[in-house]
Structure formats: C-alpha cells, structure tokens
Amino acid sequence: MTILVTGGAGFIGANFVLDWLAQSSEPVINLDKLTYAGNLETLASLQGDVRHVFVQGDIGDGVQVSGLLEKHQPRAVINFAAESHVDRSIHSPGDFIQTNIVGTFGLLESVRAYWGGLAPEAKAAFRLLHVSTDEVYGSLGSGDAAFSETHRYEPNSPYSASKAASDHLVRAYHHTYGLPVLTTNCSNNYGPYHFPEKLIPLMIVNALAGKPLPVYGDGMQVRDWLYVKDHCSAIRQVLQAGRLGEVYNVGGWNEKPNIEIVKTVCALLDELRPKADGSFYSTQISYVKDRPGHDRRYAIDASKIERELGWRPAETFESGIRKTVQWYLANPDWMANVQSGAYRDWVLTQYVAT
Ligand code: NAD
Ligand code: TYD
C-alpha cells in the first residue's frame, strides 16, 4: 500500500511525511511544485529512503497526476498543496486562485478518474483527504462561540476565499460523484520547519538577528494555535477512521492574542539564548500598520474530532512553543539556508525528480 501526499515539501506536509515514515513502513509519493514555500532540505533525513519518492509537479497537471496515480496506485491522497500566506494573497491573489481553486479542481478530476477505475475493494477503501483552514469561517467577535463544522463560510482574504472554494469543490465531488472525501479545517500551526514569513518563525528569526519584531495593529488579534505534530496526528486519525464526506475541525484549545505569542517567544529566547548586552528581546517589538481586512479572532471547537475519533492534541501551548524555540536554536543551518535562499539548491543537488 502507498499514499500520495501533495505539498509534502511545505511546512505541514513535510512534518506529516516525516512523522508518517517514522511510524509506518507504508511508502509516500510526495508531489510538490516547489514554490518558494517548498523546501527539500526539510526532508534531508529521508535521502536514500526508498519509502519516500519525491516528484516535482503541479497538482493541477492532469497528465502528470494521472500518471502518478496509475503508476503507484495509492490507497489515499492527502492534499496539503496550496498557497498559504495571507499577506502574499493580498499582494498577489492570482497564484492563490490558480493553485487553491483551479489546482484543486484539477486534482479532483485526476483522482475521480483514477478512483472510478479501481477494482471494487480498492475503490471502497480509497480516501481523498483535503487539508483546509479555520480561516474559511471568517472572523469572530470576542464573545462569539468557537467555529463548529456547521459555522457559515465567511472568508475575508483572497487566501481564505480560495481555500473556501476548494472546500466547496471537494464537498461537491463527494455529493455529485460519490468521491470518498474527508476534509479537515485546522487552526494556526506552529513548530519545526516553518517558513519565516509566518508569525512565530519570523519573530524567532528577527529576534536573533536583532531586527524589529513587527506586530500588526494593536496585536490583540486572537488565533488558536496547534503544534504541527498534533495536526499531523489528527490527519492520520481522520484518514483512518473519519466518516466519508465529513468535515472535522482541528484545533489546540489555545486561543491567544498575537502580542502574547510574541512576548512568550521573547521570554523563551531570554531564557535559552540571552542577549550579550543583557537587554530583553521584547525591546525589539515594533507595532506596525495593520494588515488590510485583518480577521480579529479565530477559535476552533474541536469537540467533534474528539467525540467521534478520540483525538486531542498532545502538546499544550507552553510545551509546544518551548520545543519550537529550542528547535530553531538547534537548527541554525536550516534557518540560515531559508533566509539566504540556499534551500532552493536542494532540488538540484540532492534529489532527482522522476
Ligand atoms: P506551505 O506554504 O508551507 O506549503 C505549501 C506547499 O505546497 C509547498 O511545499 C509548495 O511548494 C506546495 N505547492 C504550492 N502550490 C502547489 C501546486 N500547484 N502543486 C503542488 N504543490 C504546490 O503551507 P503549509 O503551512 O504547510 O500548509 C499546508 C496546508 O495546510 C495548506 O493547504 C494550508 O491551507 C493548510 N493549513 C495551514 C495552516 C497553517 O497554520 N500553516 C493551518 C491550517 C491549514
Ligand atoms: P500568520 O502567521 O501570517 O497566520 P494567519 O494570518 O494565517 O493567521 O499571522 C498570524 C497572526 O499574526 C495574524 O493575526 C497576523 C499577525 N502577524 C503579525 O502581527 N506580524 C507579522 O509579522 C506576521 C507575519 C503576522
């Protein structure tokens, strides 16, 4: 048996592949376009491991994806591939429409054709798991109940709107064609191998470089934070036991305002890598102009996945953020290569795309 993962060189996809192969002998076909967010250096420990087959390509390329499906006959496809950064979606929405909507449509078409041709037993066992975000539900007021799976879709950024469209397409392929799909909507992830354009890795990298720590607006926007390995375990659980056509919200029960996150990172760095001049990292905090259309609060009600599938996060925010800061401090080369752009060379030097 085999699984096909898309976007497996990105932050969550790569963590998923590493975790999967740490606990299973089942091979992974990893299809990734290697945009700026794809980093094969993250998967360096899998070099020479025959259970990991990396293929550079686009989820929307029907010829390539159909060829891969026919060749490797996966029992499941897990779709992580996406453009994922809200700020980039504000500046260049076209890439988000292309990959998150048109690309997902192409993937669905390829998977539908492959699944339709499977023998009855394989057809019944097959799953397409689509990885999505809590941002599709829009923004909450401070007293509102957390997002449940039936919360109305009210996306506010080009990123969340494009993810919402992809969720609708996945849903429609289940209802119209019977495609055996599962969807997860997860809150903000953090942890190892996170590209330093997102809040937590950016704060760590800038703090260590003595640069300003840019906090948008008043810093009181609230997100729910989940350690990436907990997201990976939730996906494995949904893949194994999720009910067909169902949506599962995944979250960490960790609502925090951004400024608290930034101050926590600063305090951990003060403890683990104190500054030579004795000053505190929090002195680098700099309030900057707010993001346009900035969602005020996200909160996830993750009780369905707990009730139905018995999943709960293993990490608290305190344990997860400490592990994360420690990981960045222990992996300066990974961080330096991401910042210098040297990670882009990995595809040329370390892997041969098939
Ligand atoms: P990421 O930006 O780090 O990685 C995305 C990966 O997809 C990259 O490796 C990129 O090269 C690849 N990719 C982009 N376009 C592609 C295409 N057309 N074909 C094939 N590969 C392509 O993103 P991430 O943070 O790892 O997020 C993964 C998924 O999880 C996304 O679908 C995202 O919407 C969702 N999600 C992310 C978070 C979060 O906090 N990061 C939270 C909830 C859900
Ligand atoms: P981000 O990591 O971009 O995730 P998302 O926008 O998908 O939630 O941002 C998390 C929060 O941190 C969000 O409210 C925006 C804020 N933020 C800053 O205040 N400063 C920054 O430099 C960045 C990147 C984000």
GROMACS .gro file of C-alpha atoms and ligand atoms in nm:
model
  423
    1MET     CA    1   0.000   0.000   0.000
    2THR     CA    2   0.103   0.356  -0.070
    3ILE     CA    3  -0.020   0.707  -0.004
    4LEU     CA    4   0.019   1.015  -0.224
    5VAL     CA    5   0.085   1.341  -0.042
    6THR     CA    6   0.070   1.675  -0.223
    7GLY     CA    7   0.259   1.978  -0.090
    8GLY     CA    8   0.483   1.747   0.112
    9ALA     CA    9   0.783   1.982   0.092
   10GLY     CA   10   0.595   2.260   0.272
   11PHE     CA   11   0.572   2.319   0.645
   12ILE     CA   12   0.285   2.089   0.745
   13GLY     CA   13   0.319   1.843   0.456
   14ALA     CA   14   0.687   1.778   0.531
   15ASN     CA   15   0.618   1.734   0.902
   16PHE     CA   16   0.345   1.489   0.803
   17VAL     CA   17   0.576   1.289   0.574
   18LEU     CA   18   0.849   1.275   0.840
   19ASP     CA   19   0.604   1.164   1.108
   20TRP     CA   20   0.436   0.912   0.878
   21LEU     CA   21   0.761   0.741   0.785
   22ALA     CA   22   0.876   0.747   1.148
   23GLN     CA   23   0.581   0.525   1.239
   24SER     CA   24   0.490   0.331   0.926
   25SER     CA   25   0.655   0.126   0.657
   26GLU     CA   26   0.394   0.238   0.403
   27PRO     CA   27   0.563   0.439   0.126
   28VAL     CA   28   0.482   0.802   0.046
   29ILE     CA   29   0.472   0.954  -0.301
   30ASN     CA   30   0.536   1.324  -0.244
   31LEU     CA   31   0.416   1.558  -0.521
   32ASP     CA   32   0.521   1.920  -0.474
   33LYS     CA   33   0.566   2.207  -0.715
   34LEU     CA   34   0.848   2.352  -0.506
   35THR     CA   35   0.729   2.709  -0.494
   36TYR     CA   36   0.924   2.940  -0.261
   37ALA     CA   37   0.749   2.755   0.026
   38GLY     CA   38   0.871   2.409  -0.075
   39ASN     CA   39   1.195   2.310   0.095
   40LEU     CA   40   1.351   1.972   0.027
   41GLU     CA   41   1.617   2.038   0.290
   42THR     CA   42   1.343   1.968   0.544
   43LEU     CA   43   1.329   1.614   0.407
   44ALA     CA   44   1.707   1.566   0.403
   45SER     CA   45   1.686   1.284   0.659
   46LEU     CA   46   1.488   1.078   0.405
   47GLN     CA   47   1.765   1.078   0.145
   48GLY     CA   48   1.816   0.725   0.022
   49ASP     CA   49   1.498   0.604   0.192
   50VAL     CA   50   1.312   0.401  -0.070
   51ARG     CA   51   0.982   0.460   0.110
   52HIS     CA   52   0.990   0.827   0.004
   53VAL     CA   53   0.951   0.913  -0.364
   54PHE     CA   54   0.969   1.284  -0.436
   55VAL     CA   55   0.820   1.417  -0.759
   56GLN     CA   56   0.825   1.782  -0.860
   57GLY     CA   57   0.497   1.884  -1.019
   58ASP     CA   58   0.170   2.075  -1.002
   59ILE     CA   59  -0.150   1.931  -0.854
   60GLY     CA   60  -0.334   2.086  -1.148
   61ASP     CA   61  -0.130   1.900  -1.409
   62GLY     CA   62  -0.376   1.625  -1.503
   63VAL     CA   63  -0.134   1.430  -1.719
   64GLN     CA   64   0.133   1.414  -1.452
   65VAL     CA   65  -0.102   1.346  -1.161
   66SER     CA   66  -0.295   1.078  -1.351
   67GLY     CA   67   0.034   0.915  -1.448
   68LEU     CA   68   0.145   0.908  -1.084
   69LEU     CA   69  -0.183   0.764  -0.965
   70GLU     CA   70  -0.175   0.489  -1.229
   71LYS     CA   71   0.188   0.407  -1.160
   72HIS     CA   72   0.178   0.400  -0.780
   73GLN     CA   73  -0.186   0.300  -0.715
   74PRO     CA   74  -0.217   0.486  -0.381
   75ARG     CA   75  -0.491   0.392  -0.137
   76ALA     CA   76  -0.521   0.757  -0.031
   77VAL     CA   77  -0.436   1.109  -0.145
   78ILE     CA   78  -0.372   1.378   0.116
   79ASN     CA   79  -0.386   1.729  -0.026
   80PHE     CA   80  -0.166   1.981   0.154
   81ALA     CA   81  -0.061   2.170  -0.161
   82ALA     CA   82  -0.166   2.534  -0.151
   83GLU     CA   83  -0.055   2.891  -0.148
   84SER     CA   84  -0.085   2.956   0.224
   85HIS     CA   85   0.024   3.305   0.329
   86VAL     CA   86  -0.247   3.569   0.383
   87ASP     CA   87  -0.012   3.865   0.328
   88ARG     CA   88   0.102   3.725  -0.008
   89SER     CA   89  -0.261   3.667  -0.107
   90ILE     CA   90  -0.327   4.037  -0.054
   91HIS     CA   91  -0.042   4.133  -0.289
   92SER     CA   92  -0.073   3.851  -0.547
   93PRO     CA   93  -0.415   3.684  -0.531
   94GLY     CA   94  -0.377   3.524  -0.875
   95ASP     CA   95  -0.143   3.249  -0.751
   96PHE     CA   96  -0.398   3.160  -0.484
   97ILE     CA   97  -0.683   3.131  -0.732
   98GLN     CA   98  -0.465   2.921  -0.959
   99THR     CA   99  -0.336   2.667  -0.708
  100ASN     CA  100  -0.603   2.661  -0.440
  101ILE     CA  101  -0.904   2.665  -0.670
  102VAL     CA  102  -0.803   2.564  -1.023
  103GLY     CA  103  -0.531   2.331  -0.896
  104THR     CA  104  -0.765   2.158  -0.651
  105PHE     CA  105  -1.019   2.118  -0.929
  106GLY     CA  106  -0.754   1.954  -1.148
  107LEU     CA  107  -0.653   1.723  -0.865
  108LEU     CA  108  -1.015   1.626  -0.804
  109GLU     CA  109  -1.061   1.542  -1.172
  110SER     CA  110  -0.747   1.324  -1.179
  111VAL     CA  111  -0.844   1.149  -0.857
  112ARG     CA  112  -1.202   1.095  -0.973
  113ALA     CA  113  -1.085   0.928  -1.295
  114TYR     CA  114  -0.838   0.706  -1.106
  115TRP     CA  115  -1.085   0.613  -0.833
  116GLY     CA  116  -1.355   0.534  -1.090
  117GLY     CA  117  -1.129   0.275  -1.248
  118LEU     CA  118  -1.032   0.091  -0.928
  119ALA     CA  119  -1.148  -0.263  -0.852
  120PRO     CA  120  -1.441  -0.270  -0.602
  121GLU     CA  121  -1.236  -0.345  -0.290
  122ALA     CA  122  -0.974  -0.076  -0.361
  123LYS     CA  123  -1.247   0.166  -0.462
  124ALA     CA  124  -1.428   0.119  -0.131
  125ALA     CA  125  -1.109   0.165   0.070
  126PHE     CA  126  -0.983   0.474  -0.116
  127ARG     CA  127  -0.982   0.819   0.053
  128LEU     CA  128  -0.905   1.176  -0.055
  129LEU     CA  129  -0.826   1.391   0.249
  130HIS     CA  130  -0.831   1.765   0.185
  131VAL     CA  131  -0.640   1.979   0.436
  132SER     CA  132  -0.802   2.316   0.496
  133THR     CA  133  -0.811   2.602   0.741
  134ASP     CA  134  -1.031   2.765   1.004
  135GLU     CA  135  -0.992   3.093   0.812
  136VAL     CA  136  -1.277   2.988   0.577
  137TYR     CA  137  -1.521   3.064   0.861
  138GLY     CA  138  -1.424   3.432   0.880
  139SER     CA  139  -1.378   3.639   1.193
  140LEU     CA  140  -1.535   3.604   1.540
  141GLY     CA  141  -1.630   3.872   1.792
  142SER     CA  142  -1.477   3.840   2.138
  143GLY     CA  143  -1.787   3.680   2.290
  144ASP     CA  144  -1.880   3.451   1.999
  145ALA     CA  145  -1.878   3.073   2.024
  146ALA     CA  146  -1.583   2.899   1.856
  147PHE     CA  147  -1.617   2.773   1.498
  148SER     CA  148  -1.800   2.442   1.468
  149GLU     CA  149  -1.812   2.240   1.145
  150THR     CA  150  -2.152   2.390   1.063
  151HIS     CA  151  -2.042   2.751   1.101
  152ARG     CA  152  -2.124   2.956   0.793
  153TYR     CA  153  -1.837   3.014   0.547
  154GLU     CA  154  -1.745   3.385   0.553
  155PRO     CA  155  -1.388   3.412   0.416
  156ASN     CA  156  -1.231   3.758   0.424
  157SER     CA  157  -0.895   3.731   0.246
  158PRO     CA  158  -0.808   3.605  -0.101
  159TYR     CA  159  -0.631   3.316   0.076
  160SER     CA  160  -0.930   3.211   0.284
  161ALA     CA  161  -1.171   3.266  -0.006
  162SER     CA  162  -0.963   3.042  -0.230
  163LYS     CA  163  -0.945   2.773   0.040
  164ALA     CA  164  -1.321   2.804   0.092
  165ALA     CA  165  -1.374   2.748  -0.281
  166SER     CA  166  -1.154   2.438  -0.269
  167ASP     CA  167  -1.353   2.302   0.027
  168HIS     CA  168  -1.677   2.351  -0.168
  169LEU     CA  169  -1.536   2.169  -0.470
  170VAL     CA  170  -1.425   1.877  -0.253
  171ARG     CA  171  -1.769   1.862  -0.096
  172ALA     CA  172  -1.938   1.875  -0.438
  173TYR     CA  173  -1.726   1.587  -0.572
  174HIS     CA  174  -1.850   1.375  -0.284
  175HIS     CA  175  -2.215   1.461  -0.329
  176THR     CA  176  -2.214   1.456  -0.707
  177TYR     CA  177  -1.974   1.176  -0.793
  178GLY     CA  178  -1.954   0.984  -0.467
  179LEU     CA  179  -1.580   1.053  -0.433
  180PRO     CA  180  -1.478   0.932  -0.084
  181VAL     CA  181  -1.352   1.257   0.065
  182LEU     CA  182  -1.264   1.385   0.411
  183THR     CA  183  -1.194   1.750   0.497
  184THR     CA  184  -1.008   1.894   0.794
  185ASN     CA  185  -1.023   2.263   0.892
  186CYS     CA  186  -0.738   2.342   1.124
  187SER     CA  187  -0.627   2.644   1.322
  188ASN     CA  188  -0.282   2.813   1.307
  189ASN     CA  189   0.003   2.565   1.319
  190TYR     CA  190   0.349   2.624   1.459
  191GLY     CA  191   0.659   2.408   1.506
  192PRO     CA  192   0.976   2.293   1.328
  193TYR     CA  193   1.045   2.374   0.960
  194HIS     CA  194   0.807   2.672   0.947
  195PHE     CA  195   0.890   2.927   0.677
  196PRO     CA  196   0.988   3.256   0.847
  197GLU     CA  197   0.720   3.467   0.683
  198LYS     CA  198   0.463   3.343   0.936
  199LEU     CA  199   0.432   3.499   1.279
  200ILE     CA  200   0.618   3.261   1.511
  201PRO     CA  201   0.923   3.172   1.299
  202LEU     CA  202   0.952   3.533   1.182
  203MET     CA  203   0.967   3.652   1.543
  204ILE     CA  204   1.235   3.396   1.633
  205VAL     CA  205   1.448   3.475   1.329
  206ASN     CA  206   1.417   3.853   1.365
  207ALA     CA  207   1.475   3.846   1.739
  208LEU     CA  208   1.800   3.653   1.697
  209ALA     CA  209   1.910   3.886   1.417
  210GLY     CA  210   1.847   4.194   1.633
  211LYS     CA  211   1.575   4.313   1.395
  212PRO     CA  212   1.236   4.469   1.482
  213LEU     CA  213   0.951   4.229   1.568
  214PRO     CA  214   0.660   4.365   1.359
  215VAL     CA  215   0.325   4.335   1.536
  216TYR     CA  216   0.029   4.430   1.316
  217GLY     CA  217  -0.217   4.687   1.452
  218ASP     CA  218  -0.274   4.658   1.827
  219GLY     CA  219  -0.153   4.296   1.847
  220MET     CA  220  -0.481   4.189   2.007
  221GLN     CA  221  -0.594   3.968   1.719
  222VAL     CA  222  -0.664   3.620   1.851
  223ARG     CA  223  -0.566   3.290   1.689
  224ASP     CA  224  -0.593   2.932   1.807
  225TRP     CA  225  -0.250   2.766   1.795
  226LEU     CA  226  -0.177   2.398   1.735
  227TYR     CA  227   0.164   2.227   1.741
  228VAL     CA  228   0.221   2.091   1.391
  229LYS     CA  229   0.277   1.733   1.503
  230ASP     CA  230  -0.065   1.735   1.666
  231HIS     CA  231  -0.213   1.844   1.334
  232CYS     CA  232  -0.033   1.551   1.169
  233SER     CA  233  -0.173   1.304   1.422
  234ALA     CA  234  -0.524   1.445   1.368
  235ILE     CA  235  -0.490   1.393   0.992
  236ARG     CA  236  -0.373   1.034   1.041
  237GLN     CA  237  -0.671   0.972   1.268
  238VAL     CA  238  -0.923   1.126   1.026
  239LEU     CA  239  -0.771   0.928   0.741
  240GLN     CA  240  -0.803   0.607   0.937
  241ALA     CA  241  -1.144   0.647   1.095
  242GLY     CA  242  -1.318   0.961   0.962
  243ARG     CA  243  -1.668   0.922   0.822
  244LEU     CA  244  -1.689   0.973   0.448
  245GLY     CA  245  -1.789   1.320   0.333
  246GLU     CA  246  -1.745   1.462   0.684
  247VAL     CA  247  -1.562   1.774   0.792
  248TYR     CA  248  -1.351   1.774   1.109
  249ASN     CA  249  -1.233   2.092   1.278
  250VAL     CA  250  -0.887   2.056   1.432
  251GLY     CA  251  -0.758   2.293   1.698
  252GLY     CA  252  -0.539   2.323   2.001
  253TRP     CA  253  -0.781   2.477   2.254
  254ASN     CA  254  -0.519   2.753   2.272
  255GLU     CA  255  -0.664   3.094   2.196
  256LYS     CA  256  -0.403   3.366   2.234
  257PRO     CA  257  -0.365   3.728   2.123
  258ASN     CA  258  -0.068   3.783   1.892
  259ILE     CA  259   0.115   4.009   2.135
  260GLU     CA  260   0.109   3.733   2.396
  261ILE     CA  261   0.261   3.492   2.145
  262VAL     CA  262   0.537   3.739   2.062
  263LYS     CA  263   0.612   3.808   2.430
  264THR     CA  264   0.622   3.434   2.502
  265VAL     CA  265   0.875   3.381   2.222
  266CYS     CA  266   1.083   3.672   2.358
  267ALA     CA  267   1.076   3.533   2.711
  268LEU     CA  268   1.187   3.188   2.593
  269LEU     CA  269   1.472   3.341   2.396
  270ASP     CA  270   1.571   3.550   2.701
  271GLU     CA  271   1.596   3.223   2.892
  272LEU     CA  272   1.755   3.000   2.628
  273ARG     CA  273   1.973   3.247   2.434
  274PRO     CA  274   2.014   3.561   2.648
  275LYS     CA  275   2.139   3.869   2.466
  276ALA     CA  276   2.502   3.958   2.524
  277ASP     CA  277   2.418   4.315   2.629
  278GLY     CA  278   2.169   4.192   2.892
  279SER     CA  279   1.869   4.360   2.729
  280PHE     CA  280   1.541   4.178   2.668
  281TYR     CA  281   1.420   4.063   2.323
  282SER     CA  282   1.083   4.229   2.388
  283THR     CA  283   1.253   4.569   2.343
  284GLN     CA  284   1.261   4.480   1.968
  285ILE     CA  285   0.878   4.467   1.947
  286SER     CA  286   0.755   4.724   1.697
  287TYR     CA  287   0.387   4.794   1.631
  288VAL     CA  288   0.330   4.842   1.256
  289LYS     CA  289   0.039   4.924   1.023
  290ASP     CA  290  -0.235   4.663   1.037
  291ARG     CA  291  -0.299   4.403   0.763
  292PRO     CA  292  -0.594   4.508   0.541
  293GLY     CA  293  -0.910   4.313   0.626
  294HIS     CA  294  -0.734   4.157   0.925
  295ASP     CA  295  -0.956   3.894   1.091
  296ARG     CA  296  -0.991   3.977   1.459
  297ARG     CA  297  -1.040   3.637   1.611
  298TYR     CA  298  -1.035   3.268   1.515
  299ALA     CA  299  -1.134   2.996   1.758
  300ILE     CA  300  -1.190   2.628   1.688
  301ASP     CA  301  -1.437   2.398   1.857
  302ALA     CA  302  -1.256   2.068   1.817
  303SER     CA  303  -1.508   1.861   2.010
  304LYS     CA  304  -1.636   1.662   1.708
  305ILE     CA  305  -1.299   1.505   1.629
  306GLU     CA  306  -1.254   1.424   1.998
  307ARG     CA  307  -1.601   1.276   2.036
  308GLU     CA  308  -1.603   1.074   1.713
  309LEU     CA  309  -1.239   0.985   1.666
  310GLY     CA  310  -1.088   1.022   2.013
  311TRP     CA  311  -0.830   1.279   1.901
  312ARG     CA  312  -0.692   1.550   2.131
  313PRO     CA  313  -0.370   1.748   2.098
  314ALA     CA  314  -0.077   1.604   2.292
  315GLU     CA  315   0.102   1.937   2.340
  316THR     CA  316  -0.005   2.234   2.547
  317PHE     CA  317   0.093   2.572   2.406
  318GLU     CA  318   0.361   2.601   2.672
  319SER     CA  319   0.525   2.269   2.584
  320GLY     CA  320   0.486   2.316   2.208
  321ILE     CA  321   0.627   2.668   2.191
  322ARG     CA  322   0.926   2.570   2.407
  323LYS     CA  323   1.001   2.277   2.173
  324THR     CA  324   0.966   2.510   1.876
  325VAL     CA  325   1.206   2.775   2.003
  326GLN     CA  326   1.451   2.501   2.104
  327TRP     CA  327   1.426   2.350   1.756
  328TYR     CA  328   1.510   2.680   1.585
  329LEU     CA  329   1.803   2.736   1.816
  330ALA     CA  330   1.930   2.384   1.743
  331ASN     CA  331   1.892   2.419   1.364
  332PRO     CA  332   2.070   2.739   1.264
  333ASP     CA  333   2.175   2.595   0.926
  334TRP     CA  334   1.818   2.521   0.820
  335MET     CA  335   1.719   2.872   0.921
  336ALA     CA  336   2.018   3.035   0.750
  337ASN     CA  337   1.956   2.847   0.425
  338VAL     CA  338   1.591   2.952   0.421
  339GLN     CA  339   1.688   3.314   0.474
  340SER     CA  340   1.968   3.315   0.217
  341GLY     CA  341   1.766   3.121  -0.041
  342ALA     CA  342   2.026   2.840  -0.045
  343TYR     CA  343   1.749   2.586   0.026
  344ARG     CA  344   1.639   2.631  -0.336
  345ASP     CA  345   1.953   2.447  -0.448
  346TRP     CA  346   1.849   2.127  -0.277
  347VAL     CA  347   1.635   2.015  -0.565
  348LEU     CA  348   1.933   2.040  -0.796
  349THR     CA  349   2.190   1.879  -0.571
  350GLN     CA  350   2.007   1.625  -0.358
  351TYR     CA  351   1.712   1.487  -0.550
  352VAL     CA  352   1.638   1.370  -0.899
  353ALA     CA  353   1.274   1.432  -0.982
  354THR     CA  354   1.109   1.137  -1.154
  355NAD     P1  355   0.324   2.591   0.293
  355NAD     O1  356   0.304   2.716   0.216
  355NAD     O2  357   0.435   2.582   0.392
  355NAD     O3  358   0.346   2.469   0.191
  355NAD     C1  359   0.270   2.451   0.075
  355NAD     C2  360   0.342   2.350  -0.014
  355NAD     O4  361   0.261   2.331  -0.133
  355NAD     C3  362   0.479   2.399  -0.062
  355NAD     O5  363   0.574   2.295  -0.048
  355NAD     C4  364   0.457   2.433  -0.209
  355NAD     O6  365   0.572   2.412  -0.289
  355NAD     C5  366   0.345   2.336  -0.246
  355NAD     N1  367   0.264   2.382  -0.360
  355NAD     C6  368   0.215   2.507  -0.382
  355NAD     N2  369   0.145   2.510  -0.497
  355NAD     C7  370   0.148   2.384  -0.547
  355NAD     C8  371   0.091   2.323  -0.662
  355NAD     N3  372   0.019   2.393  -0.750
  355NAD     N4  373   0.113   2.190  -0.682
  355NAD     C9  374   0.189   2.118  -0.596
  355NAD     N5  375   0.244   2.171  -0.486
  355NAD    C10  376   0.224   2.303  -0.462
  355NAD     O7  377   0.185   2.559   0.360
  355NAD     P2  378   0.153   2.484   0.497
  355NAD     O8  379   0.156   2.581   0.608
  355NAD     O9  380   0.236   2.361   0.505
  355NAD    O10  381   0.001   2.444   0.474
  355NAD    C11  382  -0.034   2.319   0.414
  355NAD    C12  383  -0.184   2.312   0.400
  355NAD    O11  384  -0.245   2.327   0.527
  355NAD    C13  385  -0.243   2.424   0.312
  355NAD    O12  386  -0.346   2.369   0.234
  355NAD    C14  387  -0.297   2.524   0.412
  355NAD    O13  388  -0.406   2.594   0.358
  355NAD    C15  389  -0.339   2.433   0.524
  355NAD     N6  390  -0.337   2.493   0.660
  355NAD    C16  391  -0.226   2.558   0.704
  355NAD    C17  392  -0.226   2.610   0.834
  355NAD    C18  393  -0.105   2.680   0.891
  355NAD    O14  394  -0.112   2.732   1.003
  355NAD     N7  395   0.010   2.680   0.823
  355NAD    C19  396  -0.338   2.595   0.915
  355NAD    C20  397  -0.450   2.528   0.865
  355NAD    C21  398  -0.447   2.475   0.737
  356TYD     P1  399   0.024   3.443   1.012
  356TYD     O1  400   0.132   3.360   1.074
  356TYD     O2  401   0.053   3.513   0.884
  356TYD     O3  402  -0.104   3.348   1.000
  356TYD     P2  403  -0.259   3.385   0.961
  356TYD     O4  404  -0.264   3.522   0.905
  356TYD     O5  405  -0.289   3.279   0.860
  356TYD     O6  406  -0.336   3.370   1.089
  356TYD     O7  407  -0.022   3.553   1.117
  356TYD     C1  408  -0.070   3.517   1.245
  356TYD     C2  409  -0.117   3.642   1.314
  356TYD     O8  410  -0.003   3.725   1.339
  356TYD     C3  411  -0.210   3.725   1.227
  356TYD     O9  412  -0.309   3.784   1.311
  356TYD     C4  413  -0.120   3.832   1.168
  356TYD     C5  414  -0.015   3.852   1.276
  356TYD     N1  415   0.118   3.890   1.226
  356TYD     C6  416   0.184   4.000   1.283
  356TYD    O10  417   0.131   4.069   1.373
  356TYD     N2  418   0.309   4.031   1.239
  356TYD     C7  419   0.371   3.960   1.141
  356TYD    O11  420   0.484   3.995   1.101
  356TYD     C8  421   0.303   3.847   1.084
  356TYD     C9  422   0.367   3.765   0.975
  356TYD    C10  423   0.176   3.815   1.132
   0.00000   0.00000   0.00000
